[in-house]
CSV table of C-alpha atoms in Angstrom, one decimal:
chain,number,residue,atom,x,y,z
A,240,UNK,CA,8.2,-22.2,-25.6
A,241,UNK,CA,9.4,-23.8,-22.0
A,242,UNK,CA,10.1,-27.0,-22.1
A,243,UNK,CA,8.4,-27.8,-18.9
A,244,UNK,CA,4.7,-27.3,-17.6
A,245,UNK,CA,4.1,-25.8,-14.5
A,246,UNK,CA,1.9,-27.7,-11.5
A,247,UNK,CA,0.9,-28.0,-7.9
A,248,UNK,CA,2.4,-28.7,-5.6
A,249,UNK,CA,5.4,-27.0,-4.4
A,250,UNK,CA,8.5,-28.6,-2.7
A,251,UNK,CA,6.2,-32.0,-2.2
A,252,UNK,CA,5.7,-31.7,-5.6
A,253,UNK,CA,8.8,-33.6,-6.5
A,254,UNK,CA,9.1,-37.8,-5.8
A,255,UNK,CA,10.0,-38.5,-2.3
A,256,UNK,CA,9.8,-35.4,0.0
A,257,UNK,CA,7.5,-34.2,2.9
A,258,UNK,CA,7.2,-30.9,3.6
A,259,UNK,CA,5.6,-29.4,7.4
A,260,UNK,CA,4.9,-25.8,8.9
A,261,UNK,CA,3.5,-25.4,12.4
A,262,UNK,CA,3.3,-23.0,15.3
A,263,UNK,CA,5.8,-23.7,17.9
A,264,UNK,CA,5.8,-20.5,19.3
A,265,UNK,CA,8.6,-18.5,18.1
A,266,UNK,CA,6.9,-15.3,16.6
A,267,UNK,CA,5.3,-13.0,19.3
A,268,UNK,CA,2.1,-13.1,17.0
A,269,UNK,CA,1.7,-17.0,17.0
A,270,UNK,CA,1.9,-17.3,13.2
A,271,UNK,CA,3.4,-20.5,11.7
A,272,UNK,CA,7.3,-20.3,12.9
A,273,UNK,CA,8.4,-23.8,12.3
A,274,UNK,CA,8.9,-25.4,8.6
A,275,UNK,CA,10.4,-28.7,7.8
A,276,UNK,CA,11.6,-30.3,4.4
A,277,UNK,CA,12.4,-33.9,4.4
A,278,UNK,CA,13.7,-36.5,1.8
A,279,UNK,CA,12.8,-40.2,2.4
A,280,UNK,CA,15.9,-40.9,1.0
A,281,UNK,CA,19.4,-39.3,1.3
A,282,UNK,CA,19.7,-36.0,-1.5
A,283,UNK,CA,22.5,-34.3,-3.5
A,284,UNK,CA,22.4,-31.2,-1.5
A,285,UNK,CA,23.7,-27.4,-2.8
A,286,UNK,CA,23.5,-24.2,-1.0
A,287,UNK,CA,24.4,-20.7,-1.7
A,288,UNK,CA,24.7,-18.2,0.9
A,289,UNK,CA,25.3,-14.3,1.9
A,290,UNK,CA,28.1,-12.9,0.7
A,291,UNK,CA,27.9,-10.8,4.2
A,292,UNK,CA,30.9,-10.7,7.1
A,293,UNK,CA,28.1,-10.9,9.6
A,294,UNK,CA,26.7,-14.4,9.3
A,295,UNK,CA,23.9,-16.0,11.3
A,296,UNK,CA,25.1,-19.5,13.0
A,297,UNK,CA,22.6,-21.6,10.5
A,298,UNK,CA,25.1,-19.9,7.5
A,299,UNK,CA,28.0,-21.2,9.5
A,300,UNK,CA,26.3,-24.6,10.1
A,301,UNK,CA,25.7,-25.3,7.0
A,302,UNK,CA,28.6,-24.3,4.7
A,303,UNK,CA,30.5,-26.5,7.4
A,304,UNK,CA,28.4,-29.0,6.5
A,305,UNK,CA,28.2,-29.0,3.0
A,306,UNK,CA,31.6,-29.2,2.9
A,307,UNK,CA,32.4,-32.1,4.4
A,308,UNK,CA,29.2,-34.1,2.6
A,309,UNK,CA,27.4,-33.0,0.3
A,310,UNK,CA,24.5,-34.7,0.9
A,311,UNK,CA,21.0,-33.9,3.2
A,312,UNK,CA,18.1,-35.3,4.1
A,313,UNK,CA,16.1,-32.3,5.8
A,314,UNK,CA,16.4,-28.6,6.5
A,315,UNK,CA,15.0,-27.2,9.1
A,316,UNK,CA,13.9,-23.6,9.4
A,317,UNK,CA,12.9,-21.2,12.0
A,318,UNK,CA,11.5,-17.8,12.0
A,319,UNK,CA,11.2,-15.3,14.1
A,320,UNK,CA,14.9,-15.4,15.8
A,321,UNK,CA,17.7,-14.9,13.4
A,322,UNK,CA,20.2,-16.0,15.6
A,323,UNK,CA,22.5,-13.7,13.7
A,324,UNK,CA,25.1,-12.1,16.1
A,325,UNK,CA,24.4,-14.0,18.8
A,326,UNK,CA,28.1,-15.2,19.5
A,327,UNK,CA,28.8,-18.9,20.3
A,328,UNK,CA,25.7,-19.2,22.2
A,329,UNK,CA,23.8,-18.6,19.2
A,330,UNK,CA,26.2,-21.7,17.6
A,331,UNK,CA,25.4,-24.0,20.4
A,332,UNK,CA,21.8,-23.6,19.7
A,333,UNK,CA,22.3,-24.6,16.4
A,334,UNK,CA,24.3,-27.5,16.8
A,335,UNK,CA,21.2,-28.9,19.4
A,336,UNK,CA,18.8,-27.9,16.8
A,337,UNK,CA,20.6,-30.3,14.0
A,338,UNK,CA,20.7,-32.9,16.7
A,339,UNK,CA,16.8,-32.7,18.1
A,340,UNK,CA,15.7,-32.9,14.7
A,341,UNK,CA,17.8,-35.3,13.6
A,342,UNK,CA,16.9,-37.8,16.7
A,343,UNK,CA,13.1,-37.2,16.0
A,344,UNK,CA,13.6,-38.2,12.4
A,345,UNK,CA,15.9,-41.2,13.3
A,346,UNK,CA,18.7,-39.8,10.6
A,347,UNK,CA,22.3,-38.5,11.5
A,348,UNK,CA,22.7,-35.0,12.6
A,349,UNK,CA,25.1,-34.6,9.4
A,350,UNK,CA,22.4,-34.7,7.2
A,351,UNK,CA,20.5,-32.0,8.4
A,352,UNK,CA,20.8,-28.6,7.4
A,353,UNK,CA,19.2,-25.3,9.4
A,354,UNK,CA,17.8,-22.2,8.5
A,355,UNK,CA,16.7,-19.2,10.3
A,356,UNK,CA,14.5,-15.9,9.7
A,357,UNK,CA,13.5,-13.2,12.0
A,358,UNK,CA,15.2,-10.5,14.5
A,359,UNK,CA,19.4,-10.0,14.2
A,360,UNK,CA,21.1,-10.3,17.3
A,361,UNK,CA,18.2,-12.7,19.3
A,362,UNK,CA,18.7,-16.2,19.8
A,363,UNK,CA,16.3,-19.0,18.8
A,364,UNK,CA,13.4,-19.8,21.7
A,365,UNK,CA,14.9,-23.3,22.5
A,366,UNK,CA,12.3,-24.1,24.8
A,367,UNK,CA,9.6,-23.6,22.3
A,368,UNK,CA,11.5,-25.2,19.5
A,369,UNK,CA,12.5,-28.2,21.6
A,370,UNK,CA,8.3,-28.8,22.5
A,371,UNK,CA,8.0,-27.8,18.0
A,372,UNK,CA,10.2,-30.5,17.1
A,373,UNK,CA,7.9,-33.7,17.4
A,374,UNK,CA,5.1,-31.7,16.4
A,375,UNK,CA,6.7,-30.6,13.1
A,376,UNK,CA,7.8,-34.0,12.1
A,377,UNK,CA,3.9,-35.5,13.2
A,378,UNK,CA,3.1,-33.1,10.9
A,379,UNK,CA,4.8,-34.2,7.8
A,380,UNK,CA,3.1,-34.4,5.1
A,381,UNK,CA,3.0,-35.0,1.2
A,382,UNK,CA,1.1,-32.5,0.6
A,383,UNK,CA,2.7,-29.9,3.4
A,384,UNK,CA,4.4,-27.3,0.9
A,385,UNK,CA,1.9,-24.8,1.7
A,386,UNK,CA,2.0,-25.4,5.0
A,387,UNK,CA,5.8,-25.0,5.2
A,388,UNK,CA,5.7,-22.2,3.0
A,389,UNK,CA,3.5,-20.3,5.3
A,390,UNK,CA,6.0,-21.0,8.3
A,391,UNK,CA,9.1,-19.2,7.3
A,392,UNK,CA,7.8,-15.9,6.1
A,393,UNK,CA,8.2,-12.7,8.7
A,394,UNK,CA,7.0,-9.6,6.8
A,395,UNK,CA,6.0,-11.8,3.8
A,396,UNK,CA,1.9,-10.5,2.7
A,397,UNK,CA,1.9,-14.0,0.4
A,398,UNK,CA,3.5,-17.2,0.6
A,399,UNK,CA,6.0,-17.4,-2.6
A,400,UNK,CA,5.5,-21.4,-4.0
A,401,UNK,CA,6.0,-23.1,-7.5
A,402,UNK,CA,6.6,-26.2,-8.9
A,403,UNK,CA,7.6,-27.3,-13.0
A,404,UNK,CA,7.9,-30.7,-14.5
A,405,UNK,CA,9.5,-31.7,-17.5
A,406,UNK,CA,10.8,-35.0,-19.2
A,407,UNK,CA,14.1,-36.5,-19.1
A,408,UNK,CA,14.9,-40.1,-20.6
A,409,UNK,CA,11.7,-40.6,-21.0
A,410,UNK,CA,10.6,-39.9,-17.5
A,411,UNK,CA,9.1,-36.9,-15.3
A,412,UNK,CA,11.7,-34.7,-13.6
A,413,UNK,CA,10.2,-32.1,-11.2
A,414,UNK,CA,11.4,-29.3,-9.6
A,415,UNK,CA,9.5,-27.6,-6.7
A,416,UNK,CA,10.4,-24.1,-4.4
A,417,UNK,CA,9.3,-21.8,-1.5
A,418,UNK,CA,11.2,-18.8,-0.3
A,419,UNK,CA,10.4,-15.9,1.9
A,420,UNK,CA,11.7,-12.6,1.9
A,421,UNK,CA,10.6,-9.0,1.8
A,422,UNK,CA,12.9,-6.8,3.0
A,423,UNK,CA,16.4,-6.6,3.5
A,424,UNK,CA,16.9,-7.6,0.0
A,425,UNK,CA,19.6,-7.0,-2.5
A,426,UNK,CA,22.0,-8.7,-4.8
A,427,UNK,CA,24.9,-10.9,-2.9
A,428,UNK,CA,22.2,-13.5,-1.7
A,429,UNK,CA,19.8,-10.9,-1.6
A,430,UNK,CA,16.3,-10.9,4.2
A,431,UNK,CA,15.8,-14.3,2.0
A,432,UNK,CA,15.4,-17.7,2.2
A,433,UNK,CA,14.9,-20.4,-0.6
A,434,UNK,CA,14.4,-24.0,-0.5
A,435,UNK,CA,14.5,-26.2,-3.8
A,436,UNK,CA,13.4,-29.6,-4.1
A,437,UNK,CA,14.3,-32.0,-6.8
A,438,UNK,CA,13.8,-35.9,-8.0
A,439,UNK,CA,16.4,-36.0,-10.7
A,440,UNK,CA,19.8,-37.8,-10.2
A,441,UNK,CA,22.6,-35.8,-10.8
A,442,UNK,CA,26.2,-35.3,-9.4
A,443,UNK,CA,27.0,-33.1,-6.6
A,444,UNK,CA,29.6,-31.2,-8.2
A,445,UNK,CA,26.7,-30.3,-11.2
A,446,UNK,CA,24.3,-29.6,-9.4
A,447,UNK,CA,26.8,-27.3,-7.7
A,448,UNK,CA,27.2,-25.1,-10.5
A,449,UNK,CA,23.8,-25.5,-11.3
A,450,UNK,CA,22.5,-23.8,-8.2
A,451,UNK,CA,24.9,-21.2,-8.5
A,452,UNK,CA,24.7,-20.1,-11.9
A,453,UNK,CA,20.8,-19.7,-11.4
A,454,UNK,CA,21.0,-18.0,-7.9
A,455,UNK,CA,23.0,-15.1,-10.2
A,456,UNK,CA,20.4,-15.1,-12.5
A,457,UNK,CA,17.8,-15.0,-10.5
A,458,UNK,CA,18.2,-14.0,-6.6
A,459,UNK,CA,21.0,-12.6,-6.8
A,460,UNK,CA,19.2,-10.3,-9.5
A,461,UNK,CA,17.1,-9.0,-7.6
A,462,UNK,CA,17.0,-6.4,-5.2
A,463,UNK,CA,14.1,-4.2,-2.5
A,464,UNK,CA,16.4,-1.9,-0.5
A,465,UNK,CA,19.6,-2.7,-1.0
A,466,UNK,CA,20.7,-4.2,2.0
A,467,UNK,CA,22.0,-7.6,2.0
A,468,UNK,CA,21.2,-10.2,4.7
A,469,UNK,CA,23.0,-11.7,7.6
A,470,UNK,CA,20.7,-15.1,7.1
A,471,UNK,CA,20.2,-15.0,3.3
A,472,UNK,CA,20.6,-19.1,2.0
A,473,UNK,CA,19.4,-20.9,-0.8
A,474,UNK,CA,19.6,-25.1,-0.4
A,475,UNK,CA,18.4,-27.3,-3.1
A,476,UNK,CA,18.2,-30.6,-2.8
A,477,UNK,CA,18.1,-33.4,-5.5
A,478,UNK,CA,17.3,-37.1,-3.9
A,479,UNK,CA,17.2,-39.2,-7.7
A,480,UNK,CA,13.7,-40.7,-7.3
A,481,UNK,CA,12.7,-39.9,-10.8
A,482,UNK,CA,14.6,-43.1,-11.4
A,483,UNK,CA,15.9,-41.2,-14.3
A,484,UNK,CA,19.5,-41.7,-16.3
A,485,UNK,CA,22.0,-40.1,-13.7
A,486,UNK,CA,23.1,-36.5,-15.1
A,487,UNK,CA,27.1,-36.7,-14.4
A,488,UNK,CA,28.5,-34.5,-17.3
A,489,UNK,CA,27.2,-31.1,-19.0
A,490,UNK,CA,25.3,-32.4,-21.8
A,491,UNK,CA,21.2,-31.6,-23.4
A,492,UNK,CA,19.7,-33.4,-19.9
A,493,UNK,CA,22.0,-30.6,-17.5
A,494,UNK,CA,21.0,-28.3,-19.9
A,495,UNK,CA,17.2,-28.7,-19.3
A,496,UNK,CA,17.4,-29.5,-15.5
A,497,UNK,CA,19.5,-26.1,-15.3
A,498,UNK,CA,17.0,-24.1,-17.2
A,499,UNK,CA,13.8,-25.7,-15.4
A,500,UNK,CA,16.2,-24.7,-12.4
A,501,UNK,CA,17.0,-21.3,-12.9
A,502,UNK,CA,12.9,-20.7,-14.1
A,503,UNK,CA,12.0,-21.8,-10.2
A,504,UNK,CA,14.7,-19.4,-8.8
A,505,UNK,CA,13.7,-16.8,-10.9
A,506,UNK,CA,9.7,-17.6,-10.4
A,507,UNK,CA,10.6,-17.2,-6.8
A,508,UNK,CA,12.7,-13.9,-6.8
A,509,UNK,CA,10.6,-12.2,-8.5
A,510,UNK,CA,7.8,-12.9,-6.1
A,511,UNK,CA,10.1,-12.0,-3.1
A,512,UNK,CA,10.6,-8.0,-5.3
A,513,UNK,CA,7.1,-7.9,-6.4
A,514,UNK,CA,5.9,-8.2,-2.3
A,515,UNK,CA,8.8,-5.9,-1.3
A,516,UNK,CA,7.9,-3.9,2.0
A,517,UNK,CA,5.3,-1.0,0.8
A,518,UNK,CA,5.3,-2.0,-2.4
A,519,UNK,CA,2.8,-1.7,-5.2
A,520,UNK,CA,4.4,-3.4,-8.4
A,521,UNK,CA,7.7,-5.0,-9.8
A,522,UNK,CA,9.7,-3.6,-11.7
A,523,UNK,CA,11.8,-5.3,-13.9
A,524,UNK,CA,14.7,-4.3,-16.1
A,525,UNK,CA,16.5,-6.4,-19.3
A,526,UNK,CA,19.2,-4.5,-20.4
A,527,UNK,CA,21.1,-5.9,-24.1
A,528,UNK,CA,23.6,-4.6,-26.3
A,529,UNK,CA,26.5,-5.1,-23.7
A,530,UNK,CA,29.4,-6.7,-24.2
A,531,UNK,CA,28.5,-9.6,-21.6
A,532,UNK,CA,25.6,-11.2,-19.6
A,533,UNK,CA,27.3,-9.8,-16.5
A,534,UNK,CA,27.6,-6.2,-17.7
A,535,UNK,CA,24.2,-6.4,-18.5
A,536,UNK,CA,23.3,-7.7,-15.3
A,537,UNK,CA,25.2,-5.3,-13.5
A,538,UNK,CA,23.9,-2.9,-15.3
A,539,UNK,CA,20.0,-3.9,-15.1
A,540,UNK,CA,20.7,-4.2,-10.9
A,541,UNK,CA,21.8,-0.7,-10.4
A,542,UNK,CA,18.7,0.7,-12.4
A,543,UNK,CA,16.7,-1.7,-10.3
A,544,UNK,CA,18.3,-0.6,-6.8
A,545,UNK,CA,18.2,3.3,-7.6
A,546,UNK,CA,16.1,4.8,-4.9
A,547,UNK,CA,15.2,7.2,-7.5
A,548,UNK,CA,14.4,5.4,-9.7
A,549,UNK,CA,12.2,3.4,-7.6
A,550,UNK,CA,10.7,6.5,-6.2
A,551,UNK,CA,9.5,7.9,-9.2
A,552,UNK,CA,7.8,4.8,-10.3
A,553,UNK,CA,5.9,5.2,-7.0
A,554,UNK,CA,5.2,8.6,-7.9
A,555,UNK,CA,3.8,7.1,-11.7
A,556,UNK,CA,6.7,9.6,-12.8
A,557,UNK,CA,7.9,8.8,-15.9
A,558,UNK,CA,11.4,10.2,-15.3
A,559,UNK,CA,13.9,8.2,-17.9
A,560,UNK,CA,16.3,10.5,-16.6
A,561,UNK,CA,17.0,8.8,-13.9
A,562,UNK,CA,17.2,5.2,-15.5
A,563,UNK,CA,19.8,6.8,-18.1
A,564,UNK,CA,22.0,8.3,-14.8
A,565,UNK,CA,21.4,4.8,-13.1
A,566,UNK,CA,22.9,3.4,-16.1
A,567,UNK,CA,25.4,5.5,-16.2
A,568,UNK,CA,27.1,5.2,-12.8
A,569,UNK,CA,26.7,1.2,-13.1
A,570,UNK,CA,30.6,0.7,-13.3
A,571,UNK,CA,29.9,-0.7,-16.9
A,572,UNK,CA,31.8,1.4,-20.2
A,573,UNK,CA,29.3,2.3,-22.9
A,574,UNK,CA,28.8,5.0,-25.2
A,575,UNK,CA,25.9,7.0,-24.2
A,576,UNK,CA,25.4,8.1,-28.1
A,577,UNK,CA,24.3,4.6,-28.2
A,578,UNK,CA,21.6,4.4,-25.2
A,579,UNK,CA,18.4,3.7,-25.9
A,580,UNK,CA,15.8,3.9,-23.0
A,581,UNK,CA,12.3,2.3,-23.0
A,582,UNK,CA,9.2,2.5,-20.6
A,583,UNK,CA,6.8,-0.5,-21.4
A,584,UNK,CA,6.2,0.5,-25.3
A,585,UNK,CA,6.9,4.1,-24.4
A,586,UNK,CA,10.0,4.8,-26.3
A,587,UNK,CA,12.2,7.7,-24.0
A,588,UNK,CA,15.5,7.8,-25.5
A,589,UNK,CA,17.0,6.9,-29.0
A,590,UNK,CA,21.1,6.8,-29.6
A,591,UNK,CA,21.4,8.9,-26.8
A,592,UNK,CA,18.6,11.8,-27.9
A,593,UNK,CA,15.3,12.3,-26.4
A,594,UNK,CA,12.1,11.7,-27.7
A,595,UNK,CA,8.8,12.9,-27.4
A,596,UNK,CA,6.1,10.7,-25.8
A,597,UNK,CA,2.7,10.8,-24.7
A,598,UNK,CA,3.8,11.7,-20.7
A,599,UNK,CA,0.2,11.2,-19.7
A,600,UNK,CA,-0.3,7.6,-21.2
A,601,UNK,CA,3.1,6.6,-20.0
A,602,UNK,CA,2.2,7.8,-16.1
A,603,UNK,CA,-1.0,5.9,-16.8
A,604,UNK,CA,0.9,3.0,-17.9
A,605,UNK,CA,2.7,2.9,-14.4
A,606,UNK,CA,-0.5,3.4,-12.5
A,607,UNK,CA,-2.1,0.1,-14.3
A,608,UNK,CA,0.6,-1.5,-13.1
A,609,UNK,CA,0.1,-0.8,-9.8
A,610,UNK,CA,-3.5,-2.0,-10.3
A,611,UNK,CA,-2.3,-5.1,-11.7
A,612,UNK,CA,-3.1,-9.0,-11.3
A,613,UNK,CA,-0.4,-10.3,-8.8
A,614,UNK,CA,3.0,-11.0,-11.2
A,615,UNK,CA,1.1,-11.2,-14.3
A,616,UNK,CA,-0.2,-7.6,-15.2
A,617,UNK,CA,1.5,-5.9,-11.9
A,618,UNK,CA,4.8,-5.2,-13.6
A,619,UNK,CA,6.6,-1.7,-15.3
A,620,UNK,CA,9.2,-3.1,-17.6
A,621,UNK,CA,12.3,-0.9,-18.1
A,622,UNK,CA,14.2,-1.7,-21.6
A,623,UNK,CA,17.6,-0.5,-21.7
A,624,UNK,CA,20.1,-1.0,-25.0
A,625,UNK,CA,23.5,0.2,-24.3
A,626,UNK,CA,25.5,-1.2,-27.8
A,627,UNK,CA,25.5,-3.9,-30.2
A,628,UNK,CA,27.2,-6.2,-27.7
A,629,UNK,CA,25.7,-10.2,-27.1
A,630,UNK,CA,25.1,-9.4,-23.3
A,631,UNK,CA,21.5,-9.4,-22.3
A,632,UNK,CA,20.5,-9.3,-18.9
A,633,UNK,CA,18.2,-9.0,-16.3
A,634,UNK,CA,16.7,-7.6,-12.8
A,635,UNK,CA,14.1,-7.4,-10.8
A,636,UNK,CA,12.9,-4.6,-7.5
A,637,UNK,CA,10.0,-3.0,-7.2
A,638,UNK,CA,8.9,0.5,-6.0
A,639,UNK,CA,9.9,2.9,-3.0
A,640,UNK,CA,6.3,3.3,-0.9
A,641,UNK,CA,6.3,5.6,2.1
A,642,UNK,CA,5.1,2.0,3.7
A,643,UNK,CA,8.7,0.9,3.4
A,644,UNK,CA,9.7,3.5,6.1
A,645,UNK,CA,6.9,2.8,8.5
A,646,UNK,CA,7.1,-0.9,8.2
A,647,UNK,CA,11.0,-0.7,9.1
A,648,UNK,CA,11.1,2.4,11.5
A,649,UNK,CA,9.0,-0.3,13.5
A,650,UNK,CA,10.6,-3.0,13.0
A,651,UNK,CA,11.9,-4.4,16.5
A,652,UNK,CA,9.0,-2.1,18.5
């Protein structure tokens, strides 16, 4: 059993923090474009980032910032504009942003952080974010996660929210997240964006390794397309108002605040798979018997990314042979005499030989899924045993829809 409950309330959920979404008029359809995340008091801030050559200026911004203090107070996000490859224009806009945000809030421009979603290679709509800017920060709120949630999605169909709280010292520690993302998503910061909120106290460098180590088990486990970001960023922030015994050294408190953690990221990825562009249900894949977690991992991703794979479970094609040939080209040594390939309870493959199974209940099994209640009964689970190895791991994607083409051959018309 988790040691932690879930409940409402999403990034507000934690002590301390306001959340805001509005319409400043950035998207052409005059959605919610505008999100802001603030800390009444000054947080422990960690990000991770893409991996990509091509970053957006918000990417720039903010490693530059984190670096030189690790600490925040808000984060600001756009969407609509990337302001990805928009050369040092596209830098100068940020660098105002930070500071018209920072003046409304009455805070230092050094403890802000950006973020941005939308179009690569367009610039954000200064005008209409300079007019969004008191507006947003009016609109702060307590109980804004939802509102904020709903402002920095793009091709999102459902906000992606959740919120745990468990005990440390005697006290409640809560952790709450949004993120967007739909497409453009793979492993290496898979187009997504996270935001984390925290009231524990814990030291910058932990928290850190914290964020890190549950971004690879999580976002950067999952995958839609296979194409990574120019934007992609994950920021938590951790601002101490739990009032709880200060977390400094690895120990049974890091411990839990890293697993309550890494269950928010992976809550959070999995939603971003599950409402991949065109798709009808997640897929996700544990793979054991390697001789590491990140074997297994690896392993796991590449079945997870395989467009065949993905296109057969569209087509409620029970086709193991193309998990065992995802497997296979995965870059990971096994011995195939010792593969072992499961569908659900559907049992495929056993040390390396096939079996017979009951095709029809086993296409039936992926069409339930498809049918499914949203991340509870909407998922095909792919078990994969490679060895007698201690590595388990795990990935999430979800199926290849004709909808994915038409939704990104008109992307940008």
């Amino acid at each position: 059993m988790a040691d932690w409950q879930e409940i409402t309330g999403g990034i507000t959920a934690p002590r301390g923090y306001q959340a805001a979404g509005i319409t400043a008029g950035l998207k052409p359809s005059g959605l919610p474009d505008l999100a802001l995340i603030f800390s009444e008091v000054e947080a422990i801030a960690a990000g991770v980032f893409t991996t990509s050559q091509v970053k957006a200026a918000c990417v720039e911004y903010c490693r530059q910032r984190l670096q030189a203090k690790q600490s925040a107070r808000a984060i600001l996000c756009n969407a609509g504009q990337a302001n990805a490859a928009t050369g040092s224009q596209g830098y100068l806009d940020t660098l105002e942003s930070a500071l018209a945000i920072a003046q409304a809030l009455n805070i230092s421009s050094e403890s802000v952080l950006l973020a941005s979603t939308g179009v690569i290679g367009q610039r954000i709509k200064m005008d209409a974010l300079r007019s969004g800017i008191p507006k947003v920060v009016a609109a702060l709120s307590e109980t804004g996660s939802d509102a904020a949630a709903g402002a920095i999605i793009t091709t999102d169909l459902v906000t992606k929210s959740i919120a745990l709280e468990t005990t440390i010292g005697d006290r409640p520690v809560r952790i709450g997240g949004i993120a967007k993302g739909s497409g453009m998503i793979h492993p290496n910061m898979a187009t997504m964006l996270a935001f984390v909120t925290c009231d524990a106290v814990v030291s910058p460098h932990l928290w850190q390794q914290m964020l890190a180590r549950a971004a690879d088990r999580s976002f950067n486990s999952i995958t839609v397309d296979g194409d990574t970001s120019t934007n992609d960023s994950l920021i938590a922030l951790a601002n101490g108002q739990s009032r709880t015994p200060a977390i400094i050294e690895w120990g049974a408190e890091a411990e839990k605040l890293e697993a309550m953690l890494t269950a928010v990221c992976q809550h959070l990825a999995k939603a971003i798979a599950r409402d991949g562009e065109g798709a009808t249900c997640l897929i996700e894949v544990e793979v054991t018997g390697a001789h590491e977690e990140l074997s297994a991992r690896q392993i796991a991703k590449t079945i997870a990314g395989s467009s065949l794979v993905k296109s057969a479970i569209f087509g409620r094609d029970p086709n193991w042979g193309r998990i065992a040939a995802a497997a296979g080209r995965a870059g990971v040594p096994f011995e195939q005499e010792n593969l072992q390939i499961k569908l659900g309870n559907f049992l495929m493959l056993e040390n390396g030989q096939p079996l017979q199974f009951d095709r029809g209940a086993a296409s039936a099994y992926l069409k339930k899924a498809a049918t499914g209640t949203y991340l509870q009964q909407d998922t095909v689970l792919i078990s994969v045993n490679v060895g007698n190895g201690h590595g388990v791991g795990k990935a999430w994607g979800c199926d290849l829809s004709y909808d994915y083409v038409k939704i990104n051959a008109e992307y940008t018309t």
